[in-house]
mmCIF file of C-alpha atoms in Angstrom:
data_model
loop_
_atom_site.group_PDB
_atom_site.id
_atom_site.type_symbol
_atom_site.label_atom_id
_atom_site.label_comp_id
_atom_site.label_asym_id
_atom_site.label_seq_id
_atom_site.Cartn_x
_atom_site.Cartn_y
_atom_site.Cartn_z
ATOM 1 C CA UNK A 1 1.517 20.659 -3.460
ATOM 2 C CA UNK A 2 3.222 18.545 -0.909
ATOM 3 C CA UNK A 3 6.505 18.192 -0.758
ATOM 4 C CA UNK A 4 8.726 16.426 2.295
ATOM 5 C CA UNK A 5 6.376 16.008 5.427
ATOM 6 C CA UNK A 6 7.863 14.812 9.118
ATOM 7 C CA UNK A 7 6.209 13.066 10.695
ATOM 8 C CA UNK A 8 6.242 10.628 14.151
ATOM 9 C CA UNK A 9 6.021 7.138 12.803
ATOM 10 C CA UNK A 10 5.825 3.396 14.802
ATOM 11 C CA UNK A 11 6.513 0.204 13.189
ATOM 12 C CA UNK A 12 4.491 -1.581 16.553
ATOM 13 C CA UNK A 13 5.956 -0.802 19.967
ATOM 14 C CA UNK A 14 8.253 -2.924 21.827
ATOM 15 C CA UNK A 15 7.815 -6.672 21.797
ATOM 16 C CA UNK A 16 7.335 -6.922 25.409
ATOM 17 C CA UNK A 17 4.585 -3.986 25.369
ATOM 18 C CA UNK A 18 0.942 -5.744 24.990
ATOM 19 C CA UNK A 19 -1.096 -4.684 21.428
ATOM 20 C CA UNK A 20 -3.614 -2.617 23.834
ATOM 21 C CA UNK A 21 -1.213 -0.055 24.681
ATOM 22 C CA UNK A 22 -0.619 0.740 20.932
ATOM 23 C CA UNK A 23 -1.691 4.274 19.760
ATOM 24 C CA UNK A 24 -3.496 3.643 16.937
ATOM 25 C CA UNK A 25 -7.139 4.847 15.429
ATOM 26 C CA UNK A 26 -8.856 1.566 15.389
ATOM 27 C CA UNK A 27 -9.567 2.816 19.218
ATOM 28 C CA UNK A 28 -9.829 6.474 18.908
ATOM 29 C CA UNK A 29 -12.945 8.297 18.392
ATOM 30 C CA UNK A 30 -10.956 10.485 15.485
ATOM 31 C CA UNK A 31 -12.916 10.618 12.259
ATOM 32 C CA UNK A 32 -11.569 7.997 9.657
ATOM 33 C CA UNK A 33 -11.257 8.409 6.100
ATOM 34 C CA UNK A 34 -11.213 4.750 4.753
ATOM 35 C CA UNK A 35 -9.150 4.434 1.375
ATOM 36 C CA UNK A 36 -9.383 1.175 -0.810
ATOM 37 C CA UNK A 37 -9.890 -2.327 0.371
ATOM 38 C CA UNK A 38 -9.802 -6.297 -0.653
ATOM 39 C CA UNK A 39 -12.841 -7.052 -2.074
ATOM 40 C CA UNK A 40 -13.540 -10.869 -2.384
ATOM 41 C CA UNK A 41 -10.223 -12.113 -1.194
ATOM 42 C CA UNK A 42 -8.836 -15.000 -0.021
ATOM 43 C CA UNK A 43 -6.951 -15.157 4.154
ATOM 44 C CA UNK A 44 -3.206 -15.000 2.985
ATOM 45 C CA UNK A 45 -0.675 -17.982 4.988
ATOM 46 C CA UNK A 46 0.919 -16.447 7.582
ATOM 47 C CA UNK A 47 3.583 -14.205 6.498
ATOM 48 C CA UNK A 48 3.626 -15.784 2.684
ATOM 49 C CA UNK A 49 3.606 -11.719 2.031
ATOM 50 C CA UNK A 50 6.394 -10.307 3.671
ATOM 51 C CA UNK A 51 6.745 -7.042 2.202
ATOM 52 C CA UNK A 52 3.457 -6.355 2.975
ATOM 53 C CA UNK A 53 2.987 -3.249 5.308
ATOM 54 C CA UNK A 54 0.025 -1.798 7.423
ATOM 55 C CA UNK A 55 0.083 1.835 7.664
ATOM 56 C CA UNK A 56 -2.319 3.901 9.570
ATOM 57 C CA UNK A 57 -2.021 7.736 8.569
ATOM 58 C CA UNK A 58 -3.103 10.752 11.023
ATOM 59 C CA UNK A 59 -3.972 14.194 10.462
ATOM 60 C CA UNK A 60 -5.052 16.949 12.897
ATOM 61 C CA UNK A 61 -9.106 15.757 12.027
ATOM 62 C CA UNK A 62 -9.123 12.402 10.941
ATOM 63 C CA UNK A 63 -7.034 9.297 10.650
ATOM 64 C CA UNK A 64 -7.112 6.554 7.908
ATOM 65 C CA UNK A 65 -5.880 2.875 7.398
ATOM 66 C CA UNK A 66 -3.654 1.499 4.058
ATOM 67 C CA UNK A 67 -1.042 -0.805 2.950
ATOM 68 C CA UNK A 68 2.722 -0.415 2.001
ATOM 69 C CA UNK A 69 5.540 -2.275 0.339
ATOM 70 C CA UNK A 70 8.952 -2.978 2.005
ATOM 71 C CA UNK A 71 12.009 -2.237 -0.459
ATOM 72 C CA UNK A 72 14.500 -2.211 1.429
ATOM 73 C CA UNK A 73 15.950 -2.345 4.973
ATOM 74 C CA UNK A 74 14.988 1.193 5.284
ATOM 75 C CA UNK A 75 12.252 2.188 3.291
ATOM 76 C CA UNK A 76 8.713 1.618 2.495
ATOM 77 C CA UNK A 77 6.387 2.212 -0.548
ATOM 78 C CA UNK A 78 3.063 3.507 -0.029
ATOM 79 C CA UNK A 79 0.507 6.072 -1.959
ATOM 80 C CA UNK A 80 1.076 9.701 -1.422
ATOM 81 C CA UNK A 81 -1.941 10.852 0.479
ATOM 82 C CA UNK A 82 0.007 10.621 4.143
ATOM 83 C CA UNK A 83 0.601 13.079 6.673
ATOM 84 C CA UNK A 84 1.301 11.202 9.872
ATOM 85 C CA UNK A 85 1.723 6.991 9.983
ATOM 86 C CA UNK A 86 1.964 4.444 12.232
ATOM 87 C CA UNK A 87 3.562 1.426 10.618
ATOM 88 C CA UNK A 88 3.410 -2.412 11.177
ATOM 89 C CA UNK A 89 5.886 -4.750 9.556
ATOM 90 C CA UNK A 90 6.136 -8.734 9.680
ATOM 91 C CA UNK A 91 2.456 -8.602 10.591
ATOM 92 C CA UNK A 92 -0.181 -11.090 9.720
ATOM 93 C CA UNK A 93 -2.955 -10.672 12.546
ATOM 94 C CA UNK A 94 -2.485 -6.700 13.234
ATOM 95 C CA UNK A 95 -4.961 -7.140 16.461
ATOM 96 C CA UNK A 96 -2.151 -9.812 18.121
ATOM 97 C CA UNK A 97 1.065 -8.674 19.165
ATOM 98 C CA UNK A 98 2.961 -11.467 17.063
ATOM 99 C CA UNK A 99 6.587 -12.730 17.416
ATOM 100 C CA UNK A 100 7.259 -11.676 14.149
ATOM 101 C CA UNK A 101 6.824 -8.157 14.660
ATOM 102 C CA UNK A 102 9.848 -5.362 14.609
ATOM 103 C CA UNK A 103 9.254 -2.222 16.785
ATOM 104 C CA UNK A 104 10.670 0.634 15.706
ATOM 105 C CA UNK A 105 9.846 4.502 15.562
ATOM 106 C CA UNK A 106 10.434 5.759 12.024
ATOM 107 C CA UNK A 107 11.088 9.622 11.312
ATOM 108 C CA UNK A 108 9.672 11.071 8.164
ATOM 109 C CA UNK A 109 7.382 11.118 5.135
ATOM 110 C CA UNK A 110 8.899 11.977 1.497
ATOM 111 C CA UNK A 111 5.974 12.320 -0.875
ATOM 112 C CA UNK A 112 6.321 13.098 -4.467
ATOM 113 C CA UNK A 113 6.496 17.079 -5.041
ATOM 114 C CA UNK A 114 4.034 16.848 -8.227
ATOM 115 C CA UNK A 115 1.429 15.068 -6.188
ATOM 116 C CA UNK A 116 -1.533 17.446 -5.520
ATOM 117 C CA UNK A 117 -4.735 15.411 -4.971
ATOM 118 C CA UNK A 118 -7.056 18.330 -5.189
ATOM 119 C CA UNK A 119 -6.017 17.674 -9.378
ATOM 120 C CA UNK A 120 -6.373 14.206 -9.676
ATOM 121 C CA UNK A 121 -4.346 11.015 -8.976
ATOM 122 C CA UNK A 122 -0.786 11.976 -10.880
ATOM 123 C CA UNK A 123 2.216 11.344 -8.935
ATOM 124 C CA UNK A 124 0.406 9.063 -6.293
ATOM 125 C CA UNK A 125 3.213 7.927 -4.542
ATOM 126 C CA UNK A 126 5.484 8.397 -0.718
ATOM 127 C CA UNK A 127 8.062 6.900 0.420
ATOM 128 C CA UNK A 128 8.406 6.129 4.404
ATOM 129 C CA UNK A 129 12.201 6.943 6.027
ATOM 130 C CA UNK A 130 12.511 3.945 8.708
ATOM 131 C CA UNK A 131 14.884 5.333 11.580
ATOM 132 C CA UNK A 132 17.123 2.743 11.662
ATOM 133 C CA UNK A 133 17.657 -0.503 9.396
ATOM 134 C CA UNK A 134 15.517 -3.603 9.572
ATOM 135 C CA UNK A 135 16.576 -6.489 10.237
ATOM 136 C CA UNK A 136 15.093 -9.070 7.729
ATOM 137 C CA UNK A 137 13.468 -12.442 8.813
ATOM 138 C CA UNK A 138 11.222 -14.959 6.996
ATOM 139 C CA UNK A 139 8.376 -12.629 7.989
ATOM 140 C CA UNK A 140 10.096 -9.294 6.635
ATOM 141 C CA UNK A 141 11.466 -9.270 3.240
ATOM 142 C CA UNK A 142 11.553 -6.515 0.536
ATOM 143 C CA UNK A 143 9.760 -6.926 -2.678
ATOM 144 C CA UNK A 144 11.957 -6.766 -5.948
ATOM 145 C CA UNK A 145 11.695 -3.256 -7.895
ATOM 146 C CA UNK A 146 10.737 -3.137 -11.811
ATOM 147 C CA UNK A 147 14.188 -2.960 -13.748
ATOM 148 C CA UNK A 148 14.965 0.141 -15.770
ATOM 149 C CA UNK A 149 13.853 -1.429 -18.878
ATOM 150 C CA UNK A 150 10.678 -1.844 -17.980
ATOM 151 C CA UNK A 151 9.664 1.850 -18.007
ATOM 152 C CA UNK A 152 7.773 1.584 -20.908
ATOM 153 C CA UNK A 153 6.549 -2.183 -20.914
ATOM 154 C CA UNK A 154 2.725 -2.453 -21.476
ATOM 155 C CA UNK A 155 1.856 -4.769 -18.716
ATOM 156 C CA UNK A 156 -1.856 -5.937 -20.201
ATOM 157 C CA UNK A 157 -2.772 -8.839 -19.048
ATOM 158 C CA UNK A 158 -0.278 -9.749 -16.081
ATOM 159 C CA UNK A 159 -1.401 -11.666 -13.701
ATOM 160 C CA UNK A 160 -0.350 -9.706 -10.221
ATOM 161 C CA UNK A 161 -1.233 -9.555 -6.578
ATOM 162 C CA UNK A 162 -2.816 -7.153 -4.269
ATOM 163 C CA UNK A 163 -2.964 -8.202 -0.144
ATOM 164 C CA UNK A 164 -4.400 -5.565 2.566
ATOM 165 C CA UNK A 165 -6.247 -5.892 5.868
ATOM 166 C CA UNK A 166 -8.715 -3.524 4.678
ATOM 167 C CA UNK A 167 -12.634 -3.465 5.627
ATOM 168 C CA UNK A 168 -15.251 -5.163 3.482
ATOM 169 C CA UNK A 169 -18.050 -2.889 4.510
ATOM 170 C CA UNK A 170 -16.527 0.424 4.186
ATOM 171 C CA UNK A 171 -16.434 1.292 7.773
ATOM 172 C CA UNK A 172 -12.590 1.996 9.670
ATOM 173 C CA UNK A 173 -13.776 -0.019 12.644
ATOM 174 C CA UNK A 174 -14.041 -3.070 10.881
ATOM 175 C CA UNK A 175 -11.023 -3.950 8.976
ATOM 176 C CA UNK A 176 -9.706 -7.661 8.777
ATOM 177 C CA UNK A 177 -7.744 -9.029 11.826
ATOM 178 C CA UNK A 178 -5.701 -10.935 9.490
ATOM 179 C CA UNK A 179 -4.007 -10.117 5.749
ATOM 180 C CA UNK A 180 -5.980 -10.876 2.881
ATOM 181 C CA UNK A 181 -5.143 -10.900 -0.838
ATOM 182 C CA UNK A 182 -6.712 -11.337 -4.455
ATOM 183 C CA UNK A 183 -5.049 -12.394 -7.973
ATOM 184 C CA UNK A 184 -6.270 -9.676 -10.651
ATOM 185 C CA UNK A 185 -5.167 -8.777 -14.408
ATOM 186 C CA UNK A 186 -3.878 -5.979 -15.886
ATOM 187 C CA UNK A 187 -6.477 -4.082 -18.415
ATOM 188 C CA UNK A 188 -5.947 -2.041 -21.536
ATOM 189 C CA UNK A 189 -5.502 1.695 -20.447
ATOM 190 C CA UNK A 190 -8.627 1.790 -23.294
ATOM 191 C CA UNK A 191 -10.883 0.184 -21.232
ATOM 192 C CA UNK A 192 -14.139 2.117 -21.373
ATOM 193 C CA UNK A 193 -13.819 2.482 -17.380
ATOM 194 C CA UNK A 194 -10.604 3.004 -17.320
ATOM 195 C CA UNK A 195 -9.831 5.699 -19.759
ATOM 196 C CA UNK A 196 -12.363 8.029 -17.799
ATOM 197 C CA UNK A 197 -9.679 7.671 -14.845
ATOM 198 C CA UNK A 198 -6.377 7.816 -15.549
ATOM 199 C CA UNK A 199 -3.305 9.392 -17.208
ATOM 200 C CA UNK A 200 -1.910 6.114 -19.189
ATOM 201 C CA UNK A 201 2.186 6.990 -18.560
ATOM 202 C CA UNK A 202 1.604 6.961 -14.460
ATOM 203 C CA UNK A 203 -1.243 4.656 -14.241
ATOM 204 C CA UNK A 204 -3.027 1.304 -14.835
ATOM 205 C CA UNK A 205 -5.776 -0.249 -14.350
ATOM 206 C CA UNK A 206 -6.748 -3.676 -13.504
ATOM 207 C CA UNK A 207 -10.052 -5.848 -14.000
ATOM 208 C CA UNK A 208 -12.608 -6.042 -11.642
ATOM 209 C CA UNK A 209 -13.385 -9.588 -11.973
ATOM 210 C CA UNK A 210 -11.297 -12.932 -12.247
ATOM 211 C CA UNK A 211 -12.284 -16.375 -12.647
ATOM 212 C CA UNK A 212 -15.566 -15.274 -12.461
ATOM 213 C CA UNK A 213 -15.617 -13.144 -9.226
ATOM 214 C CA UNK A 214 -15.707 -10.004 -8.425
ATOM 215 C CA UNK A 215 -12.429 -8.766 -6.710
ATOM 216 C CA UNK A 216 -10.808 -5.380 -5.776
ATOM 217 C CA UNK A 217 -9.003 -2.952 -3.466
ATOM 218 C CA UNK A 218 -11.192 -0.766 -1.243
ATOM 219 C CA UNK A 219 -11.701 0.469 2.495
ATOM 220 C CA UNK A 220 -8.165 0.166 3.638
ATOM 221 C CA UNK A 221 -6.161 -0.781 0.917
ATOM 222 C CA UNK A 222 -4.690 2.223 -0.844
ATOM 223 C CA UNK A 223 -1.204 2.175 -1.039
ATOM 224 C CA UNK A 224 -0.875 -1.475 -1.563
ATOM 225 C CA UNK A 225 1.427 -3.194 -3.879
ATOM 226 C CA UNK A 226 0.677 -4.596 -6.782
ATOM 227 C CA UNK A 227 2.977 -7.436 -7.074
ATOM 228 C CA UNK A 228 3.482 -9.732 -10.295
ATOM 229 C CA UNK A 229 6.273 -12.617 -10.467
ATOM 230 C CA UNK A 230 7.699 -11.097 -7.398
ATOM 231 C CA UNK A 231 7.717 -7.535 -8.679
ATOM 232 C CA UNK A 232 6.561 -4.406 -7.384
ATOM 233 C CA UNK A 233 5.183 -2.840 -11.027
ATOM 234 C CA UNK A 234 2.296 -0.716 -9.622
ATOM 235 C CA UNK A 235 0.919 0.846 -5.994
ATOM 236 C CA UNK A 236 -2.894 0.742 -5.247
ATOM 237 C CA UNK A 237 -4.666 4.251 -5.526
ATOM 238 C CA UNK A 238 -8.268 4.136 -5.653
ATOM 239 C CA UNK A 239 -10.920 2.149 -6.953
ATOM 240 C CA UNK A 240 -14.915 3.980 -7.800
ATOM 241 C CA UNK A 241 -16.646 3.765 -4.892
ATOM 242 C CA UNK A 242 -15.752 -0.143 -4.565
ATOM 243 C CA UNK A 243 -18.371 -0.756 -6.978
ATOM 244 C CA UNK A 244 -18.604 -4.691 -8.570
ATOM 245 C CA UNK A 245 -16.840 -4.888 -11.424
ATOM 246 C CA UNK A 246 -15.246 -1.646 -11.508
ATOM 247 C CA UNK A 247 -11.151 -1.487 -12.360
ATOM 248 C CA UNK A 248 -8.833 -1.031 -9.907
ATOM 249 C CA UNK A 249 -6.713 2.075 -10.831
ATOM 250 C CA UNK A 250 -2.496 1.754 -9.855
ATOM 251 C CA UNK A 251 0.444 3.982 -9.653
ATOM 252 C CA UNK A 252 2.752 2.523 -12.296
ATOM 253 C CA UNK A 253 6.265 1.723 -10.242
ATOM 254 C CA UNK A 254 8.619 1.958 -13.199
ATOM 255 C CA UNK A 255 7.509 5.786 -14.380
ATOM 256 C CA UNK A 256 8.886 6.669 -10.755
ATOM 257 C CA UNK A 257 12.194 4.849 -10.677
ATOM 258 C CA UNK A 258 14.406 7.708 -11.211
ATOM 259 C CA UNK A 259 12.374 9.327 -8.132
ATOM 260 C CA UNK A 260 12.799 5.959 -5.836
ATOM 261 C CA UNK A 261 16.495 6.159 -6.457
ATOM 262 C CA UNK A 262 16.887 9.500 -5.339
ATOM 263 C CA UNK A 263 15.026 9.065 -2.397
ATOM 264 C CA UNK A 264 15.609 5.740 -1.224
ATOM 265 C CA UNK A 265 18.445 3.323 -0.890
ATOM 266 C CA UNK A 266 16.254 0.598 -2.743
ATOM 267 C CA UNK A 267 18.175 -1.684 -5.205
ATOM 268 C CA UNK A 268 17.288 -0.722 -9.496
ATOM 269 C CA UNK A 269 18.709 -2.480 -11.781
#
């Protein structure tokens, strides 16, 4: 059971510094443990996402890519599977240094204490301490929070919004250069696929298809937000082996307000 973990986090390095000298995985020869990516997506316009976050995650063994959510000046959303992160912000080409970049080293992890992933996906959810605020710009901009109402709101069929940067070919090395993102609906809990996945109070799912094509998170996009009318009502945690078709299976936002306001500084209303 994981509980707070510290951890040595970059949001880029300094503006001046080129993208080579980063320390990041892409370049390493560490083992990488790909989580879920965009599947059939569309090339995002240039910082039209900006609470969208890359995150790349380190452990003594292996490292692995995934997405985030900004909410506020300090904090970002992710998936609980984390031990050590670098983190990118204002980012739409993550291979260019970009003016719209901030450079900052963040400080610590807080995952949620009932998430064990050795017993399934319950509890999926972290939250990433920045070090100091950020300052926002069209590029950076936190994504609203569900209101307290909405704890219990069925969200079938919602139209939402997953982006990521993650790899259409499940391999670490080659993950998009620039954001992409997919539209997707929200699908009955009873869905035949669905059911055989999740716990209905902390989870979703969403369809595997729309308008006819097959979309969905895989190799890189764990963590992701799920973002409908401007709201963050769920956080990417897996999908089944990126199969066709297959849901895409979400940490519902709204069952963890309660947690989000004691750990973060993140406007609830």
């Amino acid at each position: 059971m994981k509980t707070i973990i510290f951890v040595l986090a970059l949001i880029g390095l300094t503006l001046a510094a080129p993208k080579s000298s980063r320390p990041h995985f892409r370049r390493s020869s560490k083992q990488i443990n790909p989580s879920p990516r965009v599947v059939g997506g569309n090339i995002a316009e240039p910082h039209s996402l900006p609470y969208q976050v890359f995150l790349e995650f380190y452990t003594e063994t292996y490292g692995k890519y995934c997405g985030g959510s900004l909410i506020s000046q300090n904090y970002v959303l992710t998936s609980a599977s984390t031990v050590e992160v670098l983190v990118t912000l204002g980012a739409h080409n993550i291979y260019l240094t970009e003016p719209t970049q901030i450079n900052v080293y963040s400080t610590d992890i807080i995952v949620h204490e009932g998430f064990n992933e050795d017993y399934g996906w319950n509890n999926d959810i972290a939250v990433v301490k920045l070090p100091k605020s950020i300052s926002y710009t069209d590029a950076i901009q936190p994504v609203a929070l569900p209101k307290r109402a909405d704890i219990a709101r069925e969200y079938v069929g919602q139209v939402g919004r997953i982006a990521g940067w993650g790899s259409d070919d499940g391999f670490w090395d080659a993950i998009f250069d620039v954001l992409r993102y997919f539209d997707t609906t929200v699908i009955s809990s009873d869905d035949e696929d669905c059911r055989l996945y999740i716990t209905p109070i902390d989870m979703f799912c969403t369809a595997g298809e729309y308008n006819g094509t097959y979309v969905g998170p895989c190799n890189g996009d764990q963590g992701s937000g799920f973002v409908s009318d401007g709201v963050l009502i769920a956080i990417n945690a897996f999908n089944v082996y990126c199969l066709e078709g297959m849901p895409g299976f979400h940490t519902r936002v709204a069952t963890y307000l309660n947690w989000i306001s004691d750990n973060t500084d993140a406007i609830i209303k």
